[in-house]
Amino acid sequence: MRSTALSFLGSGVGSLSLADFHQYLPELLTQIAAGKLILPITQYPLDAIATHWNDSGNRLVFVP
């Protein structure tokens, strides 16, 4: 993959400090366990990535 022009963009744990992450994690897990965290996604097969890469709307998830 080093020789390809592939980039991954997104957010993750680095978007907040470790202290903030630890502060909010219990509530986040509570919301997930209660089924209250809804993340609308659109799922496509991995071989459709070229067709749907620039789609807008829900978060895109490409699966093998």
mmCIF file of N, CA and C in Angstrom:
data_model
loop_
_atom_site.group_PDB
_atom_site.id
_atom_site.type_symbol
_atom_site.label_atom_id
_atom_site.label_comp_id
_atom_site.label_asym_id
_atom_site.label_seq_id
_atom_site.Cartn_x
_atom_site.Cartn_y
_atom_site.Cartn_z
ATOM 1 N N MET A 1 0.806 -1.193 0.000
ATOM 2 C CA MET A 1 0.000 0.000 0.000
ATOM 3 C C MET A 1 0.851 1.258 0.000
ATOM 4 N N ARG A 2 2.103 1.144 0.308
ATOM 5 C CA ARG A 2 2.941 2.336 0.345
ATOM 6 C C ARG A 2 3.092 2.976 -1.017
ATOM 7 N N SER A 3 2.997 2.196 -2.074
ATOM 8 C CA SER A 3 3.194 2.746 -3.408
ATOM 9 C C SER A 3 1.898 3.237 -4.051
ATOM 10 N N THR A 4 0.799 3.184 -3.329
ATOM 11 C CA THR A 4 -0.471 3.658 -3.883
ATOM 12 C C THR A 4 -0.812 5.027 -3.322
ATOM 13 N N ALA A 5 -1.659 5.734 -4.037
ATOM 14 C CA ALA A 5 -2.100 7.054 -3.583
ATOM 15 C C ALA A 5 -3.410 6.906 -2.821
ATOM 16 N N LEU A 6 -3.396 6.121 -1.772
ATOM 17 C CA LEU A 6 -4.589 5.837 -0.985
ATOM 18 C C LEU A 6 -4.565 6.649 0.302
ATOM 19 N N SER A 7 -5.656 7.338 0.586
ATOM 20 C CA SER A 7 -5.767 8.132 1.807
ATOM 21 C C SER A 7 -7.015 7.729 2.563
ATOM 22 N N PHE A 8 -6.913 7.679 3.877
ATOM 23 C CA PHE A 8 -8.059 7.430 4.738
ATOM 24 C C PHE A 8 -8.307 8.694 5.543
ATOM 25 N N LEU A 9 -9.529 9.158 5.538
ATOM 26 C CA LEU A 9 -9.888 10.359 6.283
ATOM 27 C C LEU A 9 -10.959 10.008 7.294
ATOM 28 N N GLY A 10 -10.955 10.685 8.394
ATOM 29 C CA GLY A 10 -11.989 10.443 9.386
ATOM 30 C C GLY A 10 -11.611 11.067 10.713
ATOM 31 N N SER A 11 -12.341 10.688 11.709
ATOM 32 C CA SER A 11 -12.032 11.162 13.050
ATOM 33 C C SER A 11 -11.902 9.945 13.939
ATOM 34 N N GLY A 12 -11.247 10.119 15.025
ATOM 35 C CA GLY A 12 -11.047 8.993 15.917
ATOM 36 C C GLY A 12 -10.698 9.481 17.298
ATOM 37 N N VAL A 13 -10.068 8.616 18.033
ATOM 38 C CA VAL A 13 -9.719 8.922 19.415
ATOM 39 C C VAL A 13 -8.866 10.188 19.496
ATOM 40 N N GLY A 14 -8.058 10.445 18.486
ATOM 41 C CA GLY A 14 -7.195 11.625 18.505
ATOM 42 C C GLY A 14 -7.943 12.936 18.417
ATOM 43 N N SER A 15 -9.245 12.887 18.160
ATOM 44 C CA SER A 15 -10.002 14.129 18.048
ATOM 45 C C SER A 15 -10.353 14.723 19.405
ATOM 46 N N LEU A 16 -10.156 13.994 20.491
ATOM 47 C CA LEU A 16 -10.294 14.560 21.831
ATOM 48 C C LEU A 16 -9.172 14.067 22.720
ATOM 49 N N SER A 17 -8.958 14.802 23.764
ATOM 50 C CA SER A 17 -7.873 14.440 24.668
ATOM 51 C C SER A 17 -8.206 13.124 25.367
ATOM 52 N N LEU A 18 -7.199 12.466 25.851
ATOM 53 C CA LEU A 18 -7.396 11.208 26.572
ATOM 54 C C LEU A 18 -8.268 11.428 27.810
ATOM 55 N N ALA A 19 -8.082 12.558 28.485
ATOM 56 C CA ALA A 19 -8.903 12.865 29.667
ATOM 57 C C ALA A 19 -10.374 13.009 29.284
ATOM 58 N N ASP A 20 -10.642 13.724 28.192
ATOM 59 C CA ASP A 20 -12.030 13.867 27.731
ATOM 60 C C ASP A 20 -12.609 12.525 27.307
ATOM 61 N N PHE A 21 -11.815 11.725 26.618
ATOM 62 C CA PHE A 21 -12.261 10.402 26.192
ATOM 63 C C PHE A 21 -12.689 9.569 27.395
ATOM 64 N N HIS A 22 -11.871 9.566 28.432
ATOM 65 C CA HIS A 22 -12.201 8.805 29.650
ATOM 66 C C HIS A 22 -13.435 9.379 30.358
ATOM 67 N N GLN A 23 -13.608 10.673 30.273
ATOM 68 C CA GLN A 23 -14.765 11.308 30.914
ATOM 69 C C GLN A 23 -16.064 10.904 30.226
ATOM 70 N N TYR A 24 -16.078 10.887 28.907
ATOM 71 C CA TYR A 24 -17.311 10.642 28.155
ATOM 72 C C TYR A 24 -17.558 9.175 27.816
ATOM 73 N N LEU A 25 -16.549 8.319 27.939
ATOM 74 C CA LEU A 25 -16.693 6.919 27.561
ATOM 75 C C LEU A 25 -17.804 6.181 28.305
ATOM 76 N N PRO A 26 -17.932 6.304 29.629
ATOM 77 C CA PRO A 26 -19.015 5.581 30.312
ATOM 78 C C PRO A 26 -20.405 5.930 29.779
ATOM 79 N N GLU A 27 -20.673 7.211 29.551
ATOM 80 C CA GLU A 27 -21.975 7.612 29.016
ATOM 81 C C GLU A 27 -22.166 7.100 27.595
ATOM 82 N N LEU A 28 -21.125 7.155 26.806
ATOM 83 C CA LEU A 28 -21.199 6.649 25.438
ATOM 84 C C LEU A 28 -21.532 5.159 25.434
ATOM 85 N N LEU A 29 -20.862 4.387 26.269
ATOM 86 C CA LEU A 29 -21.135 2.950 26.345
ATOM 87 C C LEU A 29 -22.553 2.681 26.847
ATOM 88 N N THR A 30 -23.028 3.488 27.770
ATOM 89 C CA THR A 30 -24.399 3.348 28.264
ATOM 90 C C THR A 30 -25.397 3.584 27.129
ATOM 91 N N GLN A 31 -25.169 4.615 26.341
ATOM 92 C CA GLN A 31 -26.053 4.920 25.219
ATOM 93 C C GLN A 31 -26.024 3.815 24.163
ATOM 94 N N ILE A 32 -24.843 3.286 23.887
ATOM 95 C CA ILE A 32 -24.716 2.191 22.915
ATOM 96 C C ILE A 32 -25.466 0.963 23.414
ATOM 97 N N ALA A 33 -25.253 0.599 24.672
ATOM 98 C CA ALA A 33 -25.891 -0.593 25.245
ATOM 99 C C ALA A 33 -27.410 -0.456 25.259
ATOM 100 N N ALA A 34 -27.913 0.761 25.419
ATOM 101 C CA ALA A 34 -29.358 0.995 25.458
ATOM 102 C C ALA A 34 -29.960 1.107 24.058
ATOM 103 N N GLY A 35 -29.136 1.029 23.031
ATOM 104 C CA GLY A 35 -29.629 1.145 21.669
ATOM 105 C C GLY A 35 -30.034 2.550 21.278
ATOM 106 N N LYS A 36 -29.506 3.540 21.990
ATOM 107 C CA LYS A 36 -29.893 4.927 21.750
ATOM 108 C C LYS A 36 -28.950 5.655 20.795
ATOM 109 N N LEU A 37 -27.816 5.045 20.494
ATOM 110 C CA LEU A 37 -26.876 5.673 19.575
ATOM 111 C C LEU A 37 -27.157 5.132 18.178
ATOM 112 N N ILE A 38 -27.720 5.974 17.351
ATOM 113 C CA ILE A 38 -28.100 5.588 15.999
ATOM 114 C C ILE A 38 -27.141 6.265 15.026
ATOM 115 N N LEU A 39 -26.438 5.477 14.252
ATOM 116 C CA LEU A 39 -25.528 6.004 13.252
ATOM 117 C C LEU A 39 -26.016 5.550 11.880
ATOM 118 N N PRO A 40 -26.653 6.434 11.138
ATOM 119 C CA PRO A 40 -27.153 6.034 9.833
ATOM 120 C C PRO A 40 -26.003 5.775 8.859
ATOM 121 N N ILE A 41 -25.991 4.589 8.285
ATOM 122 C CA ILE A 41 -24.951 4.209 7.333
ATOM 123 C C ILE A 41 -25.602 3.717 6.050
ATOM 124 N N THR A 42 -24.830 3.770 5.002
ATOM 125 C CA THR A 42 -25.184 3.120 3.747
ATOM 126 C C THR A 42 -24.061 2.151 3.457
ATOM 127 N N GLN A 43 -24.415 0.893 3.283
ATOM 128 C CA GLN A 43 -23.425 -0.162 3.115
ATOM 129 C C GLN A 43 -23.368 -0.592 1.655
ATOM 130 N N TYR A 44 -22.141 -0.722 1.138
ATOM 131 C CA TYR A 44 -21.914 -1.180 -0.226
ATOM 132 C C TYR A 44 -20.858 -2.278 -0.209
ATOM 133 N N PRO A 45 -20.882 -3.156 -1.200
ATOM 134 C CA PRO A 45 -19.794 -4.123 -1.312
ATOM 135 C C PRO A 45 -18.508 -3.395 -1.709
ATOM 136 N N LEU A 46 -17.399 -3.937 -1.302
ATOM 137 C CA LEU A 46 -16.104 -3.298 -1.542
ATOM 138 C C LEU A 46 -15.854 -3.066 -3.029
ATOM 139 N N ASP A 47 -16.343 -3.936 -3.878
ATOM 140 C CA ASP A 47 -16.095 -3.755 -5.314
ATOM 141 C C ASP A 47 -16.905 -2.604 -5.917
ATOM 142 N N ALA A 48 -17.765 -1.960 -5.143
ATOM 143 C CA ALA A 48 -18.527 -0.798 -5.614
ATOM 144 C C ALA A 48 -17.914 0.516 -5.143
ATOM 145 N N ILE A 49 -16.715 0.458 -4.625
ATOM 146 C CA ILE A 49 -16.096 1.646 -4.027
ATOM 147 C C ILE A 49 -15.907 2.768 -5.046
ATOM 148 N N ALA A 50 -15.523 2.445 -6.270
ATOM 149 C CA ALA A 50 -15.310 3.481 -7.286
ATOM 150 C C ALA A 50 -16.615 4.196 -7.631
ATOM 151 N N THR A 51 -17.702 3.480 -7.600
ATOM 152 C CA THR A 51 -19.001 4.051 -7.949
ATOM 153 C C THR A 51 -19.550 4.954 -6.851
ATOM 154 N N HIS A 52 -19.321 4.585 -5.600
ATOM 155 C CA HIS A 52 -19.998 5.267 -4.492
ATOM 156 C C HIS A 52 -19.087 6.105 -3.598
ATOM 157 N N TRP A 53 -17.808 6.184 -3.902
ATOM 158 C CA TRP A 53 -16.855 6.858 -3.028
ATOM 159 C C TRP A 53 -17.274 8.288 -2.692
ATOM 160 N N ASN A 54 -17.814 9.012 -3.638
ATOM 161 C CA ASN A 54 -18.165 10.420 -3.428
ATOM 162 C C ASN A 54 -19.642 10.629 -3.109
ATOM 163 N N ASP A 55 -20.370 9.563 -2.806
ATOM 164 C CA ASP A 55 -21.776 9.709 -2.428
ATOM 165 C C ASP A 55 -21.892 10.582 -1.182
ATOM 166 N N SER A 56 -22.983 11.308 -1.086
ATOM 167 C CA SER A 56 -23.212 12.111 0.115
ATOM 168 C C SER A 56 -24.409 11.526 0.867
ATOM 169 N N GLY A 57 -24.603 12.004 2.064
ATOM 170 C CA GLY A 57 -25.703 11.519 2.899
ATOM 171 C C GLY A 57 -25.160 10.766 4.089
ATOM 172 N N ASN A 58 -25.633 9.550 4.262
ATOM 173 C CA ASN A 58 -25.180 8.720 5.394
ATOM 174 C C ASN A 58 -23.704 8.404 5.291
ATOM 175 N N ARG A 59 -23.147 7.961 6.399
ATOM 176 C CA ARG A 59 -21.760 7.493 6.403
ATOM 177 C C ARG A 59 -21.683 6.262 5.522
ATOM 178 N N LEU A 60 -20.671 6.213 4.667
ATOM 179 C CA LEU A 60 -20.511 5.072 3.767
ATOM 180 C C LEU A 60 -19.674 3.994 4.430
ATOM 181 N N VAL A 61 -20.100 2.756 4.274
ATOM 182 C CA VAL A 61 -19.349 1.617 4.791
ATOM 183 C C VAL A 61 -19.189 0.630 3.654
ATOM 184 N N PHE A 62 -17.947 0.307 3.326
ATOM 185 C CA PHE A 62 -17.653 -0.654 2.273
ATOM 186 C C PHE A 62 -17.193 -1.945 2.926
ATOM 187 N N VAL A 63 -17.843 -3.041 2.549
ATOM 188 C CA VAL A 63 -17.561 -4.320 3.186
ATOM 189 C C VAL A 63 -17.114 -5.336 2.135
ATOM 190 N N PRO A 64 -16.223 -6.238 2.542
ATOM 191 C CA PRO A 64 -15.758 -7.276 1.587
ATOM 192 C C PRO A 64 -16.876 -8.225 1.199
#
